[in-house]
Short mmCIF file of C-alpha atoms and ligand atoms in Angstrom, two decimals:
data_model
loop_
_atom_site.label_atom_id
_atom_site.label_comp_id
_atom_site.label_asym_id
_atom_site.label_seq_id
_atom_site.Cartn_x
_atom_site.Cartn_y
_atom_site.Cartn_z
CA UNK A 1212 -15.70 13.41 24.76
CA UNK A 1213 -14.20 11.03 21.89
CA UNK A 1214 -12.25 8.23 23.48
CA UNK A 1215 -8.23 8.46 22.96
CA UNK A 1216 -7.07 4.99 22.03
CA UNK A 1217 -3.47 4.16 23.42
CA UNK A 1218 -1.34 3.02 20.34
CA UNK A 1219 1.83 1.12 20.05
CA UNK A 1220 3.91 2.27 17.12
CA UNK A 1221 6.22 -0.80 15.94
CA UNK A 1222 9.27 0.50 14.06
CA UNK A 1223 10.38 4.32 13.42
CA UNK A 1224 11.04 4.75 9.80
CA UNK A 1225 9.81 6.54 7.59
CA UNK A 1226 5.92 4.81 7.51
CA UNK A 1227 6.66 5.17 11.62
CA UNK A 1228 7.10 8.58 12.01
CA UNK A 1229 4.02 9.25 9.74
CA UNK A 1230 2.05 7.22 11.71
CA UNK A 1231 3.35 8.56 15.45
CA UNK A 1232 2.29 11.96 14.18
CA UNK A 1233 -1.26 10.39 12.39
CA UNK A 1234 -2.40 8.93 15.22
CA UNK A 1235 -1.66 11.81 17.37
CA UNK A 1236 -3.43 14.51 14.73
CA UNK A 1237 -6.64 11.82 15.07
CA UNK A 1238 -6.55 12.48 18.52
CA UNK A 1239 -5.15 9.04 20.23
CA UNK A 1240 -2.32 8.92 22.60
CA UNK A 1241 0.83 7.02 21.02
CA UNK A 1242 2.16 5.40 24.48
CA UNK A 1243 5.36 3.94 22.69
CA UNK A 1244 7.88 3.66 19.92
CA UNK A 1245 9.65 0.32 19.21
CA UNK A 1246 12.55 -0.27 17.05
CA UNK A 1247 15.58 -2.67 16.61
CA UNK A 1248 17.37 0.87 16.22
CA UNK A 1249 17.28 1.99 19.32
CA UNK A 1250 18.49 5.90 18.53
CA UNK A 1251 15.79 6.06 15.90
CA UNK A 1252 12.87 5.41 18.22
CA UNK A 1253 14.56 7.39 20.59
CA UNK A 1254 14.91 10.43 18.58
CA UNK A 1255 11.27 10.17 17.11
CA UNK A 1256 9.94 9.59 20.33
CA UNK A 1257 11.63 12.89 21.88
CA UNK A 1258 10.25 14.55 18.26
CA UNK A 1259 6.90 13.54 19.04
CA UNK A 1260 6.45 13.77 22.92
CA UNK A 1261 6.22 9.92 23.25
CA UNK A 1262 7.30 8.20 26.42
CA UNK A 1263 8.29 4.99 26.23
CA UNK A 1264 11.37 3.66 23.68
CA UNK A 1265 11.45 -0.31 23.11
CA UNK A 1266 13.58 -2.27 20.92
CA UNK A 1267 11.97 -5.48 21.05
CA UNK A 1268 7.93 -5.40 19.67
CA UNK A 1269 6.76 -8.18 21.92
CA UNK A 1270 7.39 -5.86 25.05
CA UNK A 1271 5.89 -3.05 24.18
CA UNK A 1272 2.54 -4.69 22.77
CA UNK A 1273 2.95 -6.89 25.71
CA UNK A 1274 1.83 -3.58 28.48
CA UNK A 1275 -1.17 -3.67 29.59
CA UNK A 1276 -2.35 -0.28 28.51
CA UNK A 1277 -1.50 -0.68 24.93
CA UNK A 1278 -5.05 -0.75 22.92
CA UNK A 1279 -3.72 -0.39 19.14
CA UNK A 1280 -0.53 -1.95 17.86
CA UNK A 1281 0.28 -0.15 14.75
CA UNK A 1282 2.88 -1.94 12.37
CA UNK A 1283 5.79 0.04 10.24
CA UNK A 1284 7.96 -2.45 9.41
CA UNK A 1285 9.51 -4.66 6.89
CA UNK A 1286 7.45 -6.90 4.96
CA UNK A 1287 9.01 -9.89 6.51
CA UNK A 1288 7.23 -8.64 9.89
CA UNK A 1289 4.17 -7.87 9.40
CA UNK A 1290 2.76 -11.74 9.66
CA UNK A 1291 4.59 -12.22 13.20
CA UNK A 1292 3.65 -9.31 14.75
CA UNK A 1293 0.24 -8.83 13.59
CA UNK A 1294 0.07 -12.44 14.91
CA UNK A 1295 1.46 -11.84 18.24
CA UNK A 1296 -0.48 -8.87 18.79
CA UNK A 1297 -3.71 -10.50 18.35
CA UNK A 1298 -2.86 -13.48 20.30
CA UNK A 1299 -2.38 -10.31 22.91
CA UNK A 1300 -5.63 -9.50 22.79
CA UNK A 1301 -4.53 -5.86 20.74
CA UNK A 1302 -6.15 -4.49 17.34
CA UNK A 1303 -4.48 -3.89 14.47
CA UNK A 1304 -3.17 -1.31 12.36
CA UNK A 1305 -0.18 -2.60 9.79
CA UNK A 1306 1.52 -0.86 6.94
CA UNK A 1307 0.92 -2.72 3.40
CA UNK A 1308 1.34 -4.76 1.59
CA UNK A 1309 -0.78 -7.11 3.80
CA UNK A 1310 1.95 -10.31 3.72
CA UNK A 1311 4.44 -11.87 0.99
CA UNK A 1312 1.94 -14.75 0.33
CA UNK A 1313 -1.35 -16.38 1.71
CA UNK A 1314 0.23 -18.71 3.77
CA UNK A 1315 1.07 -15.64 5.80
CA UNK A 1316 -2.06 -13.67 5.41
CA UNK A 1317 -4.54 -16.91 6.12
CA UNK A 1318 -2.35 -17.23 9.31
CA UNK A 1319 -2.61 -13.73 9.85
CA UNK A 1320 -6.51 -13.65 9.73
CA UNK A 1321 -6.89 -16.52 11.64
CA UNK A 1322 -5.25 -15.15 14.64
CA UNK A 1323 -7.56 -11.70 14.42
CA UNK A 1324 -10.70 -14.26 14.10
CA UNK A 1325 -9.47 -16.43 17.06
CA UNK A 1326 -8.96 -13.15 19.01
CA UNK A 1327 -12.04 -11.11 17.93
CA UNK A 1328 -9.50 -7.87 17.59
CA UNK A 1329 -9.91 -5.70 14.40
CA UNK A 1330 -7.31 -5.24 11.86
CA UNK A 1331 -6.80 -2.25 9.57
CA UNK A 1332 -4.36 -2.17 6.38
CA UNK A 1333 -2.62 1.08 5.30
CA UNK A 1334 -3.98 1.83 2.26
CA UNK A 1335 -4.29 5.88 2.87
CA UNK A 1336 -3.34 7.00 -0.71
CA UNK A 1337 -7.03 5.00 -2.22
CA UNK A 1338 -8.63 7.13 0.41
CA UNK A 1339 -7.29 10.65 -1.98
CA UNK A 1340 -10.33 12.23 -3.68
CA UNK A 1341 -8.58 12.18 -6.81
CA UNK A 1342 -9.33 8.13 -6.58
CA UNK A 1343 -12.88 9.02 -5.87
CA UNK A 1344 -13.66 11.77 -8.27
CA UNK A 1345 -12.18 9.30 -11.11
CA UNK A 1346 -14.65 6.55 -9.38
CA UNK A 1347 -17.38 8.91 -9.57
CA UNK A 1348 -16.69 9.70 -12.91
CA UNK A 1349 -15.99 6.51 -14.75
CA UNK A 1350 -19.14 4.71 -12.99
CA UNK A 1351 -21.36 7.95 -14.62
CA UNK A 1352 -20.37 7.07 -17.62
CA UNK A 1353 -18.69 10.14 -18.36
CA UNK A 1354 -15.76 9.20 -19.99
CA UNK A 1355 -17.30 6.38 -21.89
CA UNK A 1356 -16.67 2.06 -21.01
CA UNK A 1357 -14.19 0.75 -21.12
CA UNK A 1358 -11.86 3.22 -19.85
CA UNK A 1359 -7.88 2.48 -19.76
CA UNK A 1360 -5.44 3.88 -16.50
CA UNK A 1361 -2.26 4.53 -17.27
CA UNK A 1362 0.09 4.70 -14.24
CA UNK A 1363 3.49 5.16 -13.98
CA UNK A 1364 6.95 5.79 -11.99
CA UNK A 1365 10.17 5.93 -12.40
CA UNK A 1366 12.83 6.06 -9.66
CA UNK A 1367 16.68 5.51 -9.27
CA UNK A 1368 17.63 2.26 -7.22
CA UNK A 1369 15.95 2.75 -4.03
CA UNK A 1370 18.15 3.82 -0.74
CA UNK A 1371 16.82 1.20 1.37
CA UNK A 1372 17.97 -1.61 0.20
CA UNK A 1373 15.71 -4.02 1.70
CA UNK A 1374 13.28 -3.04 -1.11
CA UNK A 1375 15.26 -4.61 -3.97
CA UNK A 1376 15.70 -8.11 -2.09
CA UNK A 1377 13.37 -10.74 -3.44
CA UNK A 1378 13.10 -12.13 0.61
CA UNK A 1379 12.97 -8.59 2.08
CA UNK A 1380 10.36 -6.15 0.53
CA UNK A 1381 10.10 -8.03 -3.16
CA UNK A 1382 10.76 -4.97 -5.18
CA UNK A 1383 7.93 -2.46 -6.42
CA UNK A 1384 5.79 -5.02 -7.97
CA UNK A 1385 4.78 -5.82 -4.47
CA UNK A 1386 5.79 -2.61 -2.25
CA UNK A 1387 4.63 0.24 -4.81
CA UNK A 1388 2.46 -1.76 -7.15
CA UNK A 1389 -0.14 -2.42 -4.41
CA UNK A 1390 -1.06 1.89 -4.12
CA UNK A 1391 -2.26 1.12 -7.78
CA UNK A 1392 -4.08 -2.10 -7.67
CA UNK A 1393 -6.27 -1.21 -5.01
CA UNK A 1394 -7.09 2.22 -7.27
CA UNK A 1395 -7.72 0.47 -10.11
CA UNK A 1396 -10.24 -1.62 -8.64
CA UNK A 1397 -11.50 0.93 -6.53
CA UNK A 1398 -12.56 2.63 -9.59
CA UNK A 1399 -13.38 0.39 -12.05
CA UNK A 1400 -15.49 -1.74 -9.19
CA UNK A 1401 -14.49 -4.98 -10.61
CA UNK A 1402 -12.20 -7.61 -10.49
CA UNK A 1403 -9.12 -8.65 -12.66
CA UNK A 1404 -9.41 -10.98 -15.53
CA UNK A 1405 -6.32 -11.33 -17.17
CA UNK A 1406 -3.07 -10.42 -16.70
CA UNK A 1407 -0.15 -10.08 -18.46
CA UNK A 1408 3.29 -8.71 -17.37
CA UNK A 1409 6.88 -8.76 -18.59
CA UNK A 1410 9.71 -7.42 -15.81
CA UNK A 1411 13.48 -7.23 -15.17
CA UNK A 1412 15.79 -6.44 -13.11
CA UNK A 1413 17.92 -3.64 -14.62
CA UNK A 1414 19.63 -2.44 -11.69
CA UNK A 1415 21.39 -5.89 -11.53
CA UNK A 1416 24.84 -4.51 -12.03
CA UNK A 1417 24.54 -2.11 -9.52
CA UNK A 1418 27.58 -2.00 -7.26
CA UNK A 1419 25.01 -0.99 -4.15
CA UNK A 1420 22.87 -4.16 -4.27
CA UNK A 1421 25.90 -6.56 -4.90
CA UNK A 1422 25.10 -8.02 -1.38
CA UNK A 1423 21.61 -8.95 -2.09
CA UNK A 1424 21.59 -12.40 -2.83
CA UNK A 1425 18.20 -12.71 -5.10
CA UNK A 1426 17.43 -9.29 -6.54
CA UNK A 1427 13.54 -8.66 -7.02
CA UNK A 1428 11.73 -7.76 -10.63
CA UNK A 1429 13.21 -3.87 -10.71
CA UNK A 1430 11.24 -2.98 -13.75
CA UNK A 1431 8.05 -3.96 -15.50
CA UNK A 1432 4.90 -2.84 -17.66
CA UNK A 1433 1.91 -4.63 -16.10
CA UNK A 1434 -1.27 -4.71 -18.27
CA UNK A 1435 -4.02 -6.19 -16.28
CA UNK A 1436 -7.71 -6.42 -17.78
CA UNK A 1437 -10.57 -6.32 -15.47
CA UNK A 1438 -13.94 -8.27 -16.03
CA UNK A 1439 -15.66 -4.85 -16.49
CA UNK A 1440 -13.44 -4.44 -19.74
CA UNK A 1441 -11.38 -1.40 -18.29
CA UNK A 1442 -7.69 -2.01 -18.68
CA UNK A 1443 -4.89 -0.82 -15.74
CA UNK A 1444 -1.89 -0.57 -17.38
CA UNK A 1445 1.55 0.36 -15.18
CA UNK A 1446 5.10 0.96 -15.95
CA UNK A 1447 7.41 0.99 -13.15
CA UNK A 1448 11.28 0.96 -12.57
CA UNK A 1449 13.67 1.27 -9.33
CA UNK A 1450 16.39 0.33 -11.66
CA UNK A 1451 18.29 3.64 -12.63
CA UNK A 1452 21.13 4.90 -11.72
CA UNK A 1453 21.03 7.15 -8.38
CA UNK A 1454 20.35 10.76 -8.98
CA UNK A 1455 18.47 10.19 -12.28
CA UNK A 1456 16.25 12.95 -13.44
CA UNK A 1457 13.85 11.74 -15.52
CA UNK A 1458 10.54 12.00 -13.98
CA UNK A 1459 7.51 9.30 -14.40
CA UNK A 1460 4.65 10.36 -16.55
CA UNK A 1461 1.32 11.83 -14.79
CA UNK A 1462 -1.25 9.13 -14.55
CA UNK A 1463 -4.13 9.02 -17.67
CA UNK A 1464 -7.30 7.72 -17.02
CA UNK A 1465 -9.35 7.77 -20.24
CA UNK A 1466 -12.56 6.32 -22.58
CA UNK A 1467 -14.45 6.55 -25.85
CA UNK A 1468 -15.78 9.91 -23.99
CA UNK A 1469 -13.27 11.89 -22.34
CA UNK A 1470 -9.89 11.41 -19.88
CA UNK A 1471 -8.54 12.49 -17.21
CA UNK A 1472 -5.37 13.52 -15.85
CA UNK A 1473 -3.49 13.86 -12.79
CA UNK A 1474 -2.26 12.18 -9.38
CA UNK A 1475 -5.15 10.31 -8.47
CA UNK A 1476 -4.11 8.87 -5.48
CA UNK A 1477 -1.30 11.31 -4.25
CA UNK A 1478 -4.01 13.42 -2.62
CA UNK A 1479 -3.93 15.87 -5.14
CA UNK A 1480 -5.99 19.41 -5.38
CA UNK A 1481 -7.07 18.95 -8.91
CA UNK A 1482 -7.19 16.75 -11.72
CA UNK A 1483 -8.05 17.64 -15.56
CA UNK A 1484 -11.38 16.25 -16.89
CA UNK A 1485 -10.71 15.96 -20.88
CA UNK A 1486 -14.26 16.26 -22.47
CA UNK A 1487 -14.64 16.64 -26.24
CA UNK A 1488 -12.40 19.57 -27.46
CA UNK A 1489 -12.18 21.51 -23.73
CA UNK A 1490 -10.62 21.06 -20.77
CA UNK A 1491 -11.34 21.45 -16.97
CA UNK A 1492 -9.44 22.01 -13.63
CA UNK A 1493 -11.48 19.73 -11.09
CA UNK A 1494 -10.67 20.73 -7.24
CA UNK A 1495 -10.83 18.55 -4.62
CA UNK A 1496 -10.31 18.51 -1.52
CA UNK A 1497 -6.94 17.86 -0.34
CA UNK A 1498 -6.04 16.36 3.01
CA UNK A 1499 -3.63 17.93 5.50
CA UNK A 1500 -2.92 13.96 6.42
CA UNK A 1501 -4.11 11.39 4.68
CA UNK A 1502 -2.78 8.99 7.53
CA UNK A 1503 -4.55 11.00 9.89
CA UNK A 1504 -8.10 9.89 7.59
CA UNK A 1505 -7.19 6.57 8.06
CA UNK A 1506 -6.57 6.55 11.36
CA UNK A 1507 -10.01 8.19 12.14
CA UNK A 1508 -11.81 5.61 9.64
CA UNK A 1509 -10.02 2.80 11.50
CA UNK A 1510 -10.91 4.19 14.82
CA UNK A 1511 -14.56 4.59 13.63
CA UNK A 1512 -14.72 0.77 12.70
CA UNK A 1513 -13.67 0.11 15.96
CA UNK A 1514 -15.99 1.75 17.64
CA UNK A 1515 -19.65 1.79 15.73
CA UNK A 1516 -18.50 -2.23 14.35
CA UNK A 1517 -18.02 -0.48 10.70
CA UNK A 1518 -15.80 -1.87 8.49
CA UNK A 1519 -12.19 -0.08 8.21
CA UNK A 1520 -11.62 1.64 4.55
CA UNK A 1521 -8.78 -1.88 3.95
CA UNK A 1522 -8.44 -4.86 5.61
CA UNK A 1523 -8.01 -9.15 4.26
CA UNK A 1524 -9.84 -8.83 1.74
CA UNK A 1525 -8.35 -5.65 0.14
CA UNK A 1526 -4.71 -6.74 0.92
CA UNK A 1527 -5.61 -10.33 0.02
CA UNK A 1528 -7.19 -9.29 -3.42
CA UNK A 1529 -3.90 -7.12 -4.02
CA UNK A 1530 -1.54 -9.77 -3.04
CA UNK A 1531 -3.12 -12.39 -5.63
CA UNK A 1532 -3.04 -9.88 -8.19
CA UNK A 1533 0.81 -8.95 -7.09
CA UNK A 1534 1.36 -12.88 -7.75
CA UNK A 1535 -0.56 -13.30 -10.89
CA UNK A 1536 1.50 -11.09 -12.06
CA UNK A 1537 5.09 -12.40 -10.81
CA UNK A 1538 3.72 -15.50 -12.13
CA UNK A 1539 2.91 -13.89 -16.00
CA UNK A 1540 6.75 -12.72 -15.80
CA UNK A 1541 8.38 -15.91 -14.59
CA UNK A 1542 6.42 -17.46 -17.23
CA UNK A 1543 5.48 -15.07 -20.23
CA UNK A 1544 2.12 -16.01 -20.13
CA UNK A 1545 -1.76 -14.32 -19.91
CA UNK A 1546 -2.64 -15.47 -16.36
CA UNK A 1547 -6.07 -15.92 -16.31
CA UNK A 1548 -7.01 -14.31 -13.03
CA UNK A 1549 -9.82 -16.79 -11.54
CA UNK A 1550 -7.75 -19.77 -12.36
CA UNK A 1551 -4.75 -18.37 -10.82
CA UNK A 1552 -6.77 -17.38 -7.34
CA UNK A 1553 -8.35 -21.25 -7.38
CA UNK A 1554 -5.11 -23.08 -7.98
CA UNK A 1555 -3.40 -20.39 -5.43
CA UNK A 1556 -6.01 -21.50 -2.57
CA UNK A 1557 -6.20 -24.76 -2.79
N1 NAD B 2772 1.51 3.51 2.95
C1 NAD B 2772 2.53 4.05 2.31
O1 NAD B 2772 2.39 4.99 1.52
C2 NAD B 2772 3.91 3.52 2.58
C3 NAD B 2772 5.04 4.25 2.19
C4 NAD B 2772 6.31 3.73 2.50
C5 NAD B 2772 6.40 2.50 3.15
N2 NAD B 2772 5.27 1.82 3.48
C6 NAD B 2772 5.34 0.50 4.15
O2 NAD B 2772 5.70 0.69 5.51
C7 NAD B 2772 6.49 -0.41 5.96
C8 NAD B 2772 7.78 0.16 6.56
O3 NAD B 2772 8.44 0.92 5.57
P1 NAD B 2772 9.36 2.17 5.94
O4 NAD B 2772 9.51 2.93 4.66
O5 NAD B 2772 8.88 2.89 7.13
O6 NAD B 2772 10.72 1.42 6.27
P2 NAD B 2772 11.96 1.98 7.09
O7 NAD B 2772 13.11 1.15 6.70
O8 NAD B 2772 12.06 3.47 6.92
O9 NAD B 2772 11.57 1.69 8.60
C9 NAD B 2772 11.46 0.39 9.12
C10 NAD B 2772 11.99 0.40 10.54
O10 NAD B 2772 11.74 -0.87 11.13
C11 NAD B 2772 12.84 -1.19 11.97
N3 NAD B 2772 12.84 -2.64 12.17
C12 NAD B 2772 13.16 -3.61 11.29
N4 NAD B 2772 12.96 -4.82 11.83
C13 NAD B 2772 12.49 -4.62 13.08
C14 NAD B 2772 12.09 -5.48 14.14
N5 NAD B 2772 12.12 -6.81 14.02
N6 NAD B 2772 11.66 -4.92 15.29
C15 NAD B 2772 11.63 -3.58 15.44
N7 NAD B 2772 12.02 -2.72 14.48
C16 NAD B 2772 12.43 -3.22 13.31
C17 NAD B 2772 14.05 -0.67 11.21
O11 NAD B 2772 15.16 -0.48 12.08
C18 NAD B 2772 13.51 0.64 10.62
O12 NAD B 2772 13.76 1.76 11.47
C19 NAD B 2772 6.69 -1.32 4.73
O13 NAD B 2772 5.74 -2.34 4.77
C20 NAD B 2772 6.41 -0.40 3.55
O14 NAD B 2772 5.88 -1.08 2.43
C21 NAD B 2772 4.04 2.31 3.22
#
């Protein structure tokens, strides 16, 4: 009989809810729902069967019986808590992006260490096999080195807020970006080598974010080079006005061979392999819960001593990227990538 771990959700959102119901397809027991909005975890809790309601995170991860704490909350929190909870002896399951800077995540990782607890980063759209069929494919050779990825979204100003604060969830450079990053290097298999940005904020006269003292980078085109040659390019704005209809452009992935098209990592049930003059529908398996496969792959580390699909090193490699690249904007510069990670951990 597979052992049911007893998991602590930590804020009841939208990432919460998806994880209450994750954890429960994978099997575990979710013994609690915490949130500073006390009808929210209330209401998800009697949506999902789950006991307990807290509103403060250091209670609930402080019973005895909780084995997982599993984090849904703001950037801002996901240093603290993932630090309290290992201090409590708990593993770890938090939302990304890992932290706002390595301060945070080197203080982060040394709690985990100290505490020998395992920590898991929610990464769940890299696990889609449209990110592993393009892997596949670009690592056969079949669409030719280097290959280019073109990704792309376009959204009006986001309803939470908290997103388009430069303190709070530092815009989609940092909350969005990160889904592509880790694709791109999933992938290509390589590292970054340049990078070159240029961003703005273009919601800045927006009447809704008037209260937001420092607005985060809204819109950009990121162009990052890898040392494998392959380019990741992305263009991405929350800056339009609300109800806009344009739509982003599907995602391109192509080389001197062939391309493909489609949306790689939104667990998609085909893409479109470009060869020569013909064209073909590749299906894939889609999953009924992506969280759900992350859960069990976390789960699965803990117990055989694997290694979880993301953790530091993932979220850290992301985050220095995310930088590099708030760094090319501030400055208009080509950040060269290994400089930028030296000077950044010294
Ligand atoms: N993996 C993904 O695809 C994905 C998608 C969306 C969001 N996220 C990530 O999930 C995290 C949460 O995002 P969300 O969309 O669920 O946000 P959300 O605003 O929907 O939910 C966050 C919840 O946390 C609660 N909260 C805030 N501070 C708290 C505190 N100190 N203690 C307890 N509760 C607190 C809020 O009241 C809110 O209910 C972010 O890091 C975000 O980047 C990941």
């Amino acid at each position: 009989m597979p052992k049911s771990w007893k998991v602590a959700v930590i804020g009841s959102g939208d990432m919460g809810k998806q994880h209450v119901k994750g954890w429960q397809a994978a099997g575990h027991e979710v013994v609690s729902i915490t949130d500073i909005d006390a009808s929210r975890a209330s209401a998800l809790a009697q949506e999902c069967g789950v006991p307990t309601v807290y509103q403060d995170y250091k209670e609930a991860i402080a019973e005895p019986n909780v084995e997982i704490v599993s984090i849904c909350l703001p950037l801002a929190f996901h240093a603290p808590v993932t630090i309290f909870a290992a201090e409590a002896g708990k593993h770890i399951f938090s939302e990304k992006p890992l932290a706002r800077n390595p301060e945070e995540s080197a203080a982060m990782e040394a709690a985990v260490r100290k505490a020998g607890v395992r920590f898991g980063l929610g990464f769940q759209r890299n696990l889609s096999q449209g990110v592993h069929k393009a892997k596949e494919l670009v690592q056969a050779g079949t669409l030719g080195r280097p290959v280019f990825f073109e990704c792309d979204s376009v959204a009006e100003i986001r309803p939470k807020r908290i997103m388009h604060d430069a303190n709070g969830n530092m815009g989609p450079l940092m909350d969005l970006g990160c889904h592509y990053f880790i694709m791109w290097q999933t992938v290509f298999q390589s590292t970054p080598k340049s990078v070159y940005a240029r961003g703005k904020v273009l919601a800045k006269e927006r009447p809704e974010l008037a209260h937001i003292q420092e607005l985060a980078i809204d819109s950009a085109v990121v162009t990052v080079e890898y040392e494998s040659g392959d380019v990741g390019v992305f263009t991405v704005t929350w800056g339009m006005p609300p109800k806009f209809r344009m739509k982003a452009r599907e995602d391109r992935l192509f080389g001197p061979k062939g391309g493909i098209t489609g949306g790689f990592n939104n667990n998609p049930s085909k893409l479109n392999l470009y060869i020569e003059d013909g064209v073909e529908e590749l299906p894939l398996v889609t999953y009924k819960s992506l969280h759900k496969e992350q859960f069990d792959r976390f789960v699965q580390a803990l117990e055989r001593q694997g290694e979880p699909a993301a953790a530091f090193r993932e979220g850290n490699d992301i985050l220095l990227l995310t930088l590099a690249i708030f760094q090319s904007i501030e400055t208009g510069e080509v950040i060269d990538f290994k400089a930028f990670c030296k000077e950044t951990s010294r």
